[in-house]
Amino acid sequence: MDRIKICFLAAVFSLIQLGFAFYLPGSYPHKYEVGDYLNVKVNSLTSIETEMPFSYYSLPFCQPAEGIKDSAENLGELLMGDRIENSPYRFKMFKNESEIFLCQTEKLSGDGFKLLKKRIDEMYQVNPMLDNLPAIRYTKKDGYVLRWTGYPVGIKVQDVYYVFNHLKFKVLVHKYEEAANVARVMGTGDAAEVIPTMGKSKDSDEPGYMVVGFEVVPCSFAHNADSTKKLKMYERYTTPIKCDSTSVSMSVKEGQSIVFSYEVSFEESDIKWPSRWDAYLKMEGSKVHWFSILNSLMVITFLAGIVLVIFLRTVRRDLTRYEELDKEAQAQMNEELSGWKLVVGDVFRAPSNPSLLCVMVGDGVQILGMAVVTILFAALGFMSPASRGTLITGMLFFYMILGIAAGYVAVRLWRTIGCGEHRGWMSVAWKAACFFPGIAFLILTTLNFLLWGSHSTGAIPFSLFVILILLWFCISVPLTLIGGYFGARAPHIEFPVRTNQIPREIPAQKYPSWLLVLGAGTLPFGTLFIELFFIMSSIWMGRVYYVFGFLFVVMILLVVVCAEVSLVLTYMHLCVEDYKWWWKSFFASGSVAIYIFIYSINYLVFDLKNLSGPVSATLYLGYSLFMVLAIMLATGTVGFLSSFWFVHYLFSSVKLD
């Protein structure tokens, strides 16, 4: 329990710290003098075929002499399945070395041999890192140079398995510049270090360098096992090693040991510190098709503008025509009323399951606020790809803080529907605090059992599970209840017209009203389906997503279109004397989640067709379900609140007896 308490306090501290100290790309250069040691770290083994990360040392790789140590990880890294550990690979700044012997493993057992073959078949990648930069690998195909992060564990050629046991590293360095320094404490996942100020220090005359690039070429080289028996780690191999990435020679066999070695070269580069991530953000296949996205946004904006103009003109003409009549003509017109004017006594009648609607709207406000604030901070550069896990940690932080908004909106809407009734507000606030987190907890727990069964590092440790529950009930729930308290004290929104005691009968419709509601989600889906492809590729294909500025624009456009679609559908239902608009306005825009889930299945079938095994597919569908639930609550809330404002405005603008 002491360990859990310490971890909980550390998690809370990291969340609080996030609010005060954000990582700005390029602000924290690390100065290395010639001869200083550079230690390579390794992240979890990953594969786009299984989407299940595994520990680097789950395979028979060389282990560091000082033992395996975990690097400082934040909450976001743990939730993403990252397990950053130290490795035996080490360099000396600006000193080229070759034929460095690393180790000779124990002879492969039957189980170890099968596991290694399985990981090669599943195309698992090794992910080394140096100075927080992932290793980048270049390959040529059809005259094009392709960029990848990491390198494959091995390769299968004609039913024979080969392992990449010799690594050729290239470290790009740039001369240390005093002007780039920032006098503050850095925290980029490595040990915290104090950055010197711009003033001259006593060792300022000594040359220093910054790491601005890290490249790797994997090779399969058949070492002479007998000649390595007397070698110790970091001693030179007895014969030259020719690293040829186009040929393989180190086959994997049961009962045979594997010899690992490496070489490293340093190259001075013109790349400056703030630009060192450019190589990762320009990866082939990750290039954003700006023209097609912009074209799509222009078309959607044009269509939404036309709908909005027609809609406003129709309503305004209806109201103006009514208000220009004298009292006698109005009285005569009241007898011949049709359309939305006939439901004046029922339009604010309480919906079915009002508490559930209030809870979903409250949670939707919380999710939408979290998304807007997180994407805005990411667009401003506070959550760069260099700072792993910051995006997820930031989302958790903002979600918990915005529990106040969820409680306030849910309870105030509850009192508005109940015409100022205070009774039951505490229950609504509790439900708002537990509805979406409870469903998320159920989904993630189910998926976590699958990951635990597979011994994947993507599984959330039990201690972290306890921490998340403590964060939920010790921070999020109290804040939601506080918001509910303020919502209960705030004046409720008064309806402009009275509700009749006897409900009006809704005329028979020519077509099911829910058919229109479900079809309305196509327009919001059109605003984001192109951007959705890049987001899905970032999550499931391991590509770096960085165009948060454009994503913020897409999100604003999505909110506008959701509001417009819901307004139009609500007006159409009122015109056919259907006054049950509450839930329909929510699902008119929330139905976009259905199309996103269908798109997710399409992405699974056609883009992730190599995804292997029922466990991987279940994980994918489970996470997709979690994502579309959050999107449904956020977009549905936008539609409902806009429709509520419109209906309130419409019936307060005209007086009907």
PDB file of N, CA and C in Angstrom, residues 415-505:
ATOM      1  N   ARG A 415     -32.500  20.979 -13.086  1.00  0.00           N
ATOM      2  CA  ARG A 415     -33.414  21.923 -12.437  1.00  0.00           C
ATOM      3  C   ARG A 415     -34.253  22.671 -13.461  1.00  0.00           C
ATOM      4  N   THR A 416     -33.704  22.933 -14.644  1.00  0.00           N
ATOM      5  CA  THR A 416     -34.473  23.607 -15.689  1.00  0.00           C
ATOM      6  C   THR A 416     -35.622  22.728 -16.176  1.00  0.00           C
ATOM      7  N   ILE A 417     -35.338  21.454 -16.411  1.00  0.00           N
ATOM      8  CA  ILE A 417     -36.389  20.531 -16.842  1.00  0.00           C
ATOM      9  C   ILE A 417     -37.442  20.374 -15.748  1.00  0.00           C
ATOM     10  N   GLY A 418     -37.015  20.375 -14.501  1.00  0.00           N
ATOM     11  CA  GLY A 418     -37.939  20.244 -13.370  1.00  0.00           C
ATOM     12  C   GLY A 418     -38.528  21.555 -12.911  1.00  0.00           C
ATOM     13  N   CYS A 419     -38.366  22.640 -13.714  1.00  0.00           N
ATOM     14  CA  CYS A 419     -38.935  23.958 -13.404  1.00  0.00           C
ATOM     15  C   CYS A 419     -38.468  24.467 -12.032  1.00  0.00           C
ATOM     16  N   GLY A 420     -37.188  24.291 -11.752  1.00  0.00           N
ATOM     17  CA  GLY A 420     -36.613  24.835 -10.529  1.00  0.00           C
ATOM     18  C   GLY A 420     -36.581  23.883  -9.357  1.00  0.00           C
ATOM     19  N   GLU A 421     -37.012  22.651  -9.554  1.00  0.00           N
ATOM     20  CA  GLU A 421     -37.043  21.674  -8.468  1.00  0.00           C
ATOM     21  C   GLU A 421     -35.610  21.300  -8.055  1.00  0.00           C
ATOM     22  N   HIS A 422     -35.313  21.418  -6.736  1.00  0.00           N
ATOM     23  CA  HIS A 422     -33.978  21.088  -6.239  1.00  0.00           C
ATOM     24  C   HIS A 422     -33.807  19.596  -5.977  1.00  0.00           C
ATOM     25  N   ARG A 423     -34.894  18.902  -5.751  1.00  0.00           N
ATOM     26  CA  ARG A 423     -34.815  17.515  -5.322  1.00  0.00           C
ATOM     27  C   ARG A 423     -34.132  16.650  -6.387  1.00  0.00           C
ATOM     28  N   GLY A 424     -33.179  15.843  -5.968  1.00  0.00           N
ATOM     29  CA  GLY A 424     -32.514  14.892  -6.862  1.00  0.00           C
ATOM     30  C   GLY A 424     -31.249  15.399  -7.513  1.00  0.00           C
ATOM     31  N   TRP A 425     -30.821  16.647  -7.182  1.00  0.00           N
ATOM     32  CA  TRP A 425     -29.639  17.172  -7.868  1.00  0.00           C
ATOM     33  C   TRP A 425     -28.366  16.426  -7.480  1.00  0.00           C
ATOM     34  N   MET A 426     -28.286  15.956  -6.241  1.00  0.00           N
ATOM     35  CA  MET A 426     -27.106  15.217  -5.804  1.00  0.00           C
ATOM     36  C   MET A 426     -26.966  13.909  -6.568  1.00  0.00           C
ATOM     37  N   SER A 427     -28.093  13.240  -6.805  1.00  0.00           N
ATOM     38  CA  SER A 427     -28.066  11.985  -7.571  1.00  0.00           C
ATOM     39  C   SER A 427     -27.594  12.228  -8.996  1.00  0.00           C
ATOM     40  N   VAL A 428     -28.069  13.327  -9.599  1.00  0.00           N
ATOM     41  CA  VAL A 428     -27.649  13.658 -10.968  1.00  0.00           C
ATOM     42  C   VAL A 428     -26.155  13.949 -11.016  1.00  0.00           C
ATOM     43  N   ALA A 429     -25.647  14.685 -10.022  1.00  0.00           N
ATOM     44  CA  ALA A 429     -24.212  15.001  -9.989  1.00  0.00           C
ATOM     45  C   ALA A 429     -23.378  13.733  -9.835  1.00  0.00           C
ATOM     46  N   TRP A 430     -23.829  12.812  -8.984  1.00  0.00           N
ATOM     47  CA  TRP A 430     -23.111  11.549  -8.810  1.00  0.00           C
ATOM     48  C   TRP A 430     -23.098  10.744 -10.118  1.00  0.00           C
ATOM     49  N   LYS A 431     -24.245  10.697 -10.794  1.00  0.00           N
ATOM     50  CA  LYS A 431     -24.321   9.953 -12.059  1.00  0.00           C
ATOM     51  C   LYS A 431     -23.415  10.581 -13.106  1.00  0.00           C
ATOM     52  N   ALA A 432     -23.360  11.920 -13.130  1.00  0.00           N
ATOM     53  CA  ALA A 432     -22.483  12.602 -14.087  1.00  0.00           C
ATOM     54  C   ALA A 432     -21.020  12.278 -13.813  1.00  0.00           C
ATOM     55  N   ALA A 433     -20.676  12.118 -12.522  1.00  0.00           N
ATOM     56  CA  ALA A 433     -19.291  11.813 -12.159  1.00  0.00           C
ATOM     57  C   ALA A 433     -18.904  10.381 -12.486  1.00  0.00           C
ATOM     58  N   CYS A 434     -19.889   9.491 -12.616  1.00  0.00           N
ATOM     59  CA  CYS A 434     -19.587   8.064 -12.761  1.00  0.00           C
ATOM     60  C   CYS A 434     -20.022   7.461 -14.094  1.00  0.00           C
ATOM     61  N   PHE A 435     -20.831   8.168 -14.887  1.00  0.00           N
ATOM     62  CA  PHE A 435     -21.394   7.564 -16.101  1.00  0.00           C
ATOM     63  C   PHE A 435     -20.311   7.225 -17.128  1.00  0.00           C
ATOM     64  N   PHE A 436     -19.682   8.249 -17.694  1.00  0.00           N
ATOM     65  CA  PHE A 436     -18.667   7.984 -18.726  1.00  0.00           C
ATOM     66  C   PHE A 436     -17.418   7.311 -18.154  1.00  0.00           C
ATOM     67  N   PRO A 437     -16.872   7.774 -17.005  1.00  0.00           N
ATOM     68  CA  PRO A 437     -15.717   7.062 -16.447  1.00  0.00           C
ATOM     69  C   PRO A 437     -16.021   5.609 -16.116  1.00  0.00           C
ATOM     70  N   GLY A 438     -17.260   5.317 -15.688  1.00  0.00           N
ATOM     71  CA  GLY A 438     -17.623   3.933 -15.377  1.00  0.00           C
ATOM     72  C   GLY A 438     -17.617   3.047 -16.607  1.00  0.00           C
ATOM     73  N   ILE A 439     -18.187   3.562 -17.713  1.00  0.00           N
ATOM     74  CA  ILE A 439     -18.178   2.791 -18.966  1.00  0.00           C
ATOM     75  C   ILE A 439     -16.754   2.614 -19.468  1.00  0.00           C
ATOM     76  N   ALA A 440     -15.958   3.694 -19.396  1.00  0.00           N
ATOM     77  CA  ALA A 440     -14.552   3.611 -19.829  1.00  0.00           C
ATOM     78  C   ALA A 440     -13.791   2.596 -18.985  1.00  0.00           C
ATOM     79  N   PHE A 441     -14.026   2.606 -17.681  1.00  0.00           N
ATOM     80  CA  PHE A 441     -13.361   1.661 -16.782  1.00  0.00           C
ATOM     81  C   PHE A 441     -13.740   0.219 -17.138  1.00  0.00           C
ATOM     82  N   LEU A 442     -15.012  -0.012 -17.464  1.00  0.00           N
ATOM     83  CA  LEU A 442     -15.465  -1.357 -17.832  1.00  0.00           C
ATOM     84  C   LEU A 442     -14.785  -1.837 -19.112  1.00  0.00           C
ATOM     85  N   ILE A 443     -14.744  -0.957 -20.130  1.00  0.00           N
ATOM     86  CA  ILE A 443     -14.122  -1.327 -21.410  1.00  0.00           C
ATOM     87  C   ILE A 443     -12.627  -1.578 -21.232  1.00  0.00           C
ATOM     88  N   LEU A 444     -11.938  -0.646 -20.552  1.00  0.00           N
ATOM     89  CA  LEU A 444     -10.492  -0.769 -20.394  1.00  0.00           C
ATOM     90  C   LEU A 444     -10.109  -1.963 -19.517  1.00  0.00           C
ATOM     91  N   THR A 445     -10.945  -2.277 -18.527  1.00  0.00           N
ATOM     92  CA  THR A 445     -10.656  -3.446 -17.685  1.00  0.00           C
ATOM     93  C   THR A 445     -10.756  -4.730 -18.492  1.00  0.00           C
ATOM     94  N   THR A 446     -11.796  -4.820 -19.324  1.00  0.00           N
ATOM     95  CA  THR A 446     -11.955  -6.005 -20.181  1.00  0.00           C
ATOM     96  C   THR A 446     -10.767  -6.163 -21.124  1.00  0.00           C
ATOM     97  N   LEU A 447     -10.359  -5.055 -21.760  1.00  0.00           N
ATOM     98  CA  LEU A 447      -9.227  -5.115 -22.685  1.00  0.00           C
ATOM     99  C   LEU A 447      -7.927  -5.392 -21.936  1.00  0.00           C
ATOM    100  N   ASN A 448      -7.846  -4.890 -20.704  1.00  0.00           N
ATOM    101  CA  ASN A 448      -6.626  -5.096 -19.932  1.00  0.00           C
ATOM    102  C   ASN A 448      -6.420  -6.559 -19.560  1.00  0.00           C
ATOM    103  N   PHE A 449      -7.519  -7.268 -19.315  1.00  0.00           N
ATOM    104  CA  PHE A 449      -7.405  -8.698 -19.035  1.00  0.00           C
ATOM    105  C   PHE A 449      -6.824  -9.441 -20.244  1.00  0.00           C
ATOM    106  N   LEU A 450      -7.230  -9.008 -21.451  1.00  0.00           N
ATOM    107  CA  LEU A 450      -6.672  -9.624 -22.662  1.00  0.00           C
ATOM    108  C   LEU A 450      -5.174  -9.346 -22.761  1.00  0.00           C
ATOM    109  N   LEU A 451      -4.764  -8.113 -22.452  1.00  0.00           N
ATOM    110  CA  LEU A 451      -3.342  -7.764 -22.514  1.00  0.00           C
ATOM    111  C   LEU A 451      -2.548  -8.465 -21.421  1.00  0.00           C
ATOM    112  N   TRP A 452      -3.137  -8.584 -20.234  1.00  0.00           N
ATOM    113  CA  TRP A 452      -2.469  -9.323 -19.154  1.00  0.00           C
ATOM    114  C   TRP A 452      -2.241 -10.778 -19.565  1.00  0.00           C
ATOM    115  N   GLY A 453      -3.262 -11.361 -20.191  1.00  0.00           N
ATOM    116  CA  GLY A 453      -3.138 -12.749 -20.625  1.00  0.00           C
ATOM    117  C   GLY A 453      -2.065 -12.942 -21.676  1.00  0.00           C
ATOM    118  N   SER A 454      -1.785 -11.867 -22.442  1.00  0.00           N
ATOM    119  CA  SER A 454      -0.756 -11.940 -23.487  1.00  0.00           C
ATOM    120  C   SER A 454       0.610 -11.475 -22.990  1.00  0.00           C
ATOM    121  N   HIS A 455       0.709 -11.075 -21.702  1.00  0.00           N
ATOM    122  CA  HIS A 455       1.968 -10.587 -21.099  1.00  0.00           C
ATOM    123  C   HIS A 455       2.510  -9.387 -21.850  1.00  0.00           C
ATOM    124  N   SER A 456       1.611  -8.507 -22.299  1.00  0.00           N
ATOM    125  CA  SER A 456       2.015  -7.327 -23.055  1.00  0.00           C
ATOM    126  C   SER A 456       2.304  -6.173 -22.109  1.00  0.00           C
ATOM    127  N   THR A 457       3.262  -5.310 -22.516  1.00  0.00           N
ATOM    128  CA  THR A 457       3.541  -4.115 -21.719  1.00  0.00           C
ATOM    129  C   THR A 457       2.428  -3.086 -21.877  1.00  0.00           C
ATOM    130  N   GLY A 458       1.522  -3.302 -22.834  1.00  0.00           N
ATOM    131  CA  GLY A 458       0.372  -2.420 -22.981  1.00  0.00           C
ATOM    132  C   GLY A 458      -0.633  -2.582 -21.867  1.00  0.00           C
ATOM    133  N   ALA A 459      -0.530  -3.668 -21.092  1.00  0.00           N
ATOM    134  CA  ALA A 459      -1.436  -3.886 -19.966  1.00  0.00           C
ATOM    135  C   ALA A 459      -1.136  -2.879 -18.856  1.00  0.00           C
ATOM    136  N   ILE A 460      -2.186  -2.279 -18.324  1.00  0.00           N
ATOM    137  CA  ILE A 460      -2.021  -1.322 -17.231  1.00  0.00           C
ATOM    138  C   ILE A 460      -1.708  -2.091 -15.952  1.00  0.00           C
ATOM    139  N   PRO A 461      -0.598  -1.804 -15.281  1.00  0.00           N
ATOM    140  CA  PRO A 461      -0.279  -2.509 -14.031  1.00  0.00           C
ATOM    141  C   PRO A 461      -1.365  -2.294 -12.979  1.00  0.00           C
ATOM    142  N   PHE A 462      -1.472  -3.251 -12.072  1.00  0.00           N
ATOM    143  CA  PHE A 462      -2.513  -3.175 -11.045  1.00  0.00           C
ATOM    144  C   PHE A 462      -2.359  -1.910 -10.197  1.00  0.00           C
ATOM    145  N   SER A 463      -1.108  -1.557  -9.893  1.00  0.00           N
ATOM    146  CA  SER A 463      -0.880  -0.353  -9.084  1.00  0.00           C
ATOM    147  C   SER A 463      -1.388   0.893  -9.800  1.00  0.00           C
ATOM    148  N   LEU A 464      -1.214   0.940 -11.135  1.00  0.00           N
ATOM    149  CA  LEU A 464      -1.708   2.082 -11.902  1.00  0.00           C
ATOM    150  C   LEU A 464      -3.232   2.085 -11.945  1.00  0.00           C
ATOM    151  N   PHE A 465      -3.834   0.894 -11.980  1.00  0.00           N
ATOM    152  CA  PHE A 465      -5.286   0.789 -11.911  1.00  0.00           C
ATOM    153  C   PHE A 465      -5.792   1.434 -10.623  1.00  0.00           C
ATOM    154  N   VAL A 466      -5.137   1.120  -9.533  1.00  0.00           N
ATOM    155  CA  VAL A 466      -5.537   1.691  -8.239  1.00  0.00           C
ATOM    156  C   VAL A 466      -5.356   3.205  -8.259  1.00  0.00           C
ATOM    157  N   ILE A 467      -4.266   3.674  -8.866  1.00  0.00           N
ATOM    158  CA  ILE A 467      -4.009   5.117  -8.949  1.00  0.00           C
ATOM    159  C   ILE A 467      -5.109   5.816  -9.736  1.00  0.00           C
ATOM    160  N   LEU A 468      -5.509   5.222 -10.882  1.00  0.00           N
ATOM    161  CA  LEU A 468      -6.564   5.822 -11.694  1.00  0.00           C
ATOM    162  C   LEU A 468      -7.882   5.883 -10.931  1.00  0.00           C
ATOM    163  N   ILE A 469      -8.189   4.836 -10.172  1.00  0.00           N
ATOM    164  CA  ILE A 469      -9.421   4.833  -9.373  1.00  0.00           C
ATOM    165  C   ILE A 469      -9.359   5.916  -8.299  1.00  0.00           C
ATOM    166  N   LEU A 470      -8.175   6.070  -7.678  1.00  0.00           N
ATOM    167  CA  LEU A 470      -8.018   7.104  -6.657  1.00  0.00           C
ATOM    168  C   LEU A 470      -8.140   8.498  -7.264  1.00  0.00           C
ATOM    169  N   LEU A 471      -7.553   8.704  -8.451  1.00  0.00           N
ATOM    170  CA  LEU A 471      -7.697   9.986  -9.134  1.00  0.00           C
ATOM    171  C   LEU A 471      -9.159  10.264  -9.463  1.00  0.00           C
ATOM    172  N   TRP A 472      -9.876   9.213  -9.844  1.00  0.00           N
ATOM    173  CA  TRP A 472     -11.293   9.340 -10.195  1.00  0.00           C
ATOM    174  C   TRP A 472     -12.110   9.762  -8.977  1.00  0.00           C
ATOM    175  N   PHE A 473     -11.980   9.017  -7.875  1.00  0.00           N
ATOM    176  CA  PHE A 473     -12.848   9.256  -6.727  1.00  0.00           C
ATOM    177  C   PHE A 473     -12.327  10.345  -5.785  1.00  0.00           C
ATOM    178  N   CYS A 474     -11.037  10.642  -5.843  1.00  0.00           N
ATOM    179  CA  CYS A 474     -10.486  11.651  -4.940  1.00  0.00           C
ATOM    180  C   CYS A 474     -10.392  13.039  -5.570  1.00  0.00           C
ATOM    181  N   ILE A 475     -10.410  13.118  -6.904  1.00  0.00           N
ATOM    182  CA  ILE A 475     -10.296  14.417  -7.571  1.00  0.00           C
ATOM    183  C   ILE A 475     -11.495  14.681  -8.480  1.00  0.00           C
ATOM    184  N   SER A 476     -11.755  13.776  -9.422  1.00  0.00           N
ATOM    185  CA  SER A 476     -12.803  14.012 -10.417  1.00  0.00           C
ATOM    186  C   SER A 476     -14.195  14.060  -9.789  1.00  0.00           C
ATOM    187  N   VAL A 477     -14.529  13.066  -8.957  1.00  0.00           N
ATOM    188  CA  VAL A 477     -15.866  13.015  -8.348  1.00  0.00           C
ATOM    189  C   VAL A 477     -16.120  14.221  -7.441  1.00  0.00           C
ATOM    190  N   PRO A 478     -15.200  14.577  -6.523  1.00  0.00           N
ATOM    191  CA  PRO A 478     -15.457  15.768  -5.704  1.00  0.00           C
ATOM    192  C   PRO A 478     -15.639  17.046  -6.523  1.00  0.00           C
ATOM    193  N   LEU A 479     -14.835  17.215  -7.587  1.00  0.00           N
ATOM    194  CA  LEU A 479     -14.979  18.411  -8.419  1.00  0.00           C
ATOM    195  C   LEU A 479     -16.331  18.428  -9.119  1.00  0.00           C
ATOM    196  N   THR A 480     -16.796  17.248  -9.571  1.00  0.00           N
ATOM    197  CA  THR A 480     -18.110  17.175 -10.215  1.00  0.00           C
ATOM    198  C   THR A 480     -19.217  17.513  -9.225  1.00  0.00           C
ATOM    199  N   LEU A 481     -19.095  17.032  -7.996  1.00  0.00           N
ATOM    200  CA  LEU A 481     -20.093  17.344  -6.971  1.00  0.00           C
ATOM    201  C   LEU A 481     -20.074  18.833  -6.622  1.00  0.00           C
ATOM    202  N   ILE A 482     -18.884  19.428  -6.607  1.00  0.00           N
ATOM    203  CA  ILE A 482     -18.795  20.872  -6.366  1.00  0.00           C
ATOM    204  C   ILE A 482     -19.493  21.638  -7.490  1.00  0.00           C
ATOM    205  N   GLY A 483     -19.245  21.211  -8.725  1.00  0.00           N
ATOM    206  CA  GLY A 483     -19.936  21.829  -9.858  1.00  0.00           C
ATOM    207  C   GLY A 483     -21.441  21.658  -9.753  1.00  0.00           C
ATOM    208  N   GLY A 484     -21.891  20.476  -9.318  1.00  0.00           N
ATOM    209  CA  GLY A 484     -23.318  20.247  -9.119  1.00  0.00           C
ATOM    210  C   GLY A 484     -23.902  21.163  -8.060  1.00  0.00           C
ATOM    211  N   TYR A 485     -23.133  21.425  -7.008  1.00  0.00           N
ATOM    212  CA  TYR A 485     -23.587  22.323  -5.942  1.00  0.00           C
ATOM    213  C   TYR A 485     -23.814  23.734  -6.490  1.00  0.00           C
ATOM    214  N   PHE A 486     -22.858  24.212  -7.298  1.00  0.00           N
ATOM    215  CA  PHE A 486     -23.030  25.534  -7.901  1.00  0.00           C
ATOM    216  C   PHE A 486     -24.193  25.544  -8.887  1.00  0.00           C
ATOM    217  N   GLY A 487     -24.371  24.412  -9.613  1.00  0.00           N
ATOM    218  CA  GLY A 487     -25.512  24.320 -10.528  1.00  0.00           C
ATOM    219  C   GLY A 487     -26.838  24.341  -9.802  1.00  0.00           C
ATOM    220  N   ALA A 488     -26.875  23.753  -8.592  1.00  0.00           N
ATOM    221  CA  ALA A 488     -28.108  23.746  -7.803  1.00  0.00           C
ATOM    222  C   ALA A 488     -28.424  25.135  -7.247  1.00  0.00           C
ATOM    223  N   ARG A 489     -27.387  25.918  -7.005  1.00  0.00           N
ATOM    224  CA  ARG A 489     -27.600  27.265  -6.464  1.00  0.00           C
ATOM    225  C   ARG A 489     -27.879  28.283  -7.567  1.00  0.00           C
ATOM    226  N   ALA A 490     -27.443  28.000  -8.788  1.00  0.00           N
ATOM    227  CA  ALA A 490     -27.669  28.929  -9.898  1.00  0.00           C
ATOM    228  C   ALA A 490     -29.153  28.943 -10.270  1.00  0.00           C
ATOM    229  N   PRO A 491     -29.680  30.088 -10.720  1.00  0.00           N
ATOM    230  CA  PRO A 491     -31.089  30.137 -11.125  1.00  0.00           C
ATOM    231  C   PRO A 491     -31.331  29.262 -12.359  1.00  0.00           C
ATOM    232  N   HIS A 492     -32.438  28.529 -12.356  1.00  0.00           N
ATOM    233  CA  HIS A 492     -32.749  27.681 -13.509  1.00  0.00           C
ATOM    234  C   HIS A 492     -33.241  28.534 -14.670  1.00  0.00           C
ATOM    235  N   ILE A 493     -33.160  28.001 -15.859  1.00  0.00           N
ATOM    236  CA  ILE A 493     -33.619  28.709 -17.055  1.00  0.00           C
ATOM    237  C   ILE A 493     -35.138  28.565 -17.143  1.00  0.00           C
ATOM    238  N   GLU A 494     -35.845  29.691 -17.146  1.00  0.00           N
ATOM    239  CA  GLU A 494     -37.306  29.656 -17.181  1.00  0.00           C
ATOM    240  C   GLU A 494     -37.796  29.515 -18.616  1.00  0.00           C
ATOM    241  N   PHE A 495     -38.807  28.661 -18.792  1.00  0.00           N
ATOM    242  CA  PHE A 495     -39.390  28.461 -20.118  1.00  0.00           C
ATOM    243  C   PHE A 495     -40.288  29.645 -20.463  1.00  0.00           C
ATOM    244  N   PRO A 496     -40.281  30.089 -21.725  1.00  0.00           N
ATOM    245  CA  PRO A 496     -41.093  31.261 -22.100  1.00  0.00           C
ATOM    246  C   PRO A 496     -42.593  30.971 -22.197  1.00  0.00           C
ATOM    247  N   VAL A 497     -42.979  29.704 -22.278  1.00  0.00           N
ATOM    248  CA  VAL A 497     -44.403  29.343 -22.391  1.00  0.00           C
ATOM    249  C   VAL A 497     -44.724  28.263 -21.372  1.00  0.00           C
ATOM    250  N   ARG A 498     -46.027  28.178 -21.009  1.00  0.00           N
ATOM    251  CA  ARG A 498     -46.477  27.164 -20.066  1.00  0.00           C
ATOM    252  C   ARG A 498     -46.701  25.843 -20.778  1.00  0.00           C
ATOM    253  N   THR A 499     -46.559  24.769 -20.038  1.00  0.00           N
ATOM    254  CA  THR A 499     -46.786  23.430 -20.588  1.00  0.00           C
ATOM    255  C   THR A 499     -48.177  22.942 -20.191  1.00  0.00           C
ATOM    256  N   ASN A 500     -48.940  22.443 -21.160  1.00  0.00           N
ATOM    257  CA  ASN A 500     -50.282  21.922 -20.895  1.00  0.00           C
ATOM    258  C   ASN A 500     -50.208  20.669 -20.033  1.00  0.00           C
ATOM    259  N   GLN A 501     -51.263  20.437 -19.253  1.00  0.00           N
ATOM    260  CA  GLN A 501     -51.301  19.250 -18.410  1.00  0.00           C
ATOM    261  C   GLN A 501     -51.482  17.982 -19.227  1.00  0.00           C
ATOM    262  N   ILE A 502     -52.320  18.081 -20.262  1.00  0.00           N
ATOM    263  CA  ILE A 502     -52.588  16.907 -21.104  1.00  0.00           C
ATOM    264  C   ILE A 502     -51.701  16.984 -22.344  1.00  0.00           C
ATOM    265  N   PRO A 503     -50.879  15.978 -22.586  1.00  0.00           N
ATOM    266  CA  PRO A 503     -49.996  16.025 -23.761  1.00  0.00           C
ATOM    267  C   PRO A 503     -50.768  15.932 -25.067  1.00  0.00           C
ATOM    268  N   ARG A 504     -50.278  16.641 -26.044  1.00  0.00           N
ATOM    269  CA  ARG A 504     -50.898  16.665 -27.364  1.00  0.00           C
ATOM    270  C   ARG A 504     -50.524  15.404 -28.136  1.00  0.00           C
ATOM    271  N   GLU A 505     -51.451  14.921 -28.917  1.00  0.00           N
ATOM    272  CA  GLU A 505     -51.181  13.734 -29.730  1.00  0.00           C
ATOM    273  C   GLU A 505     -50.344  14.132 -30.943  1.00  0.00           C
TER     274      GLU A 505
END
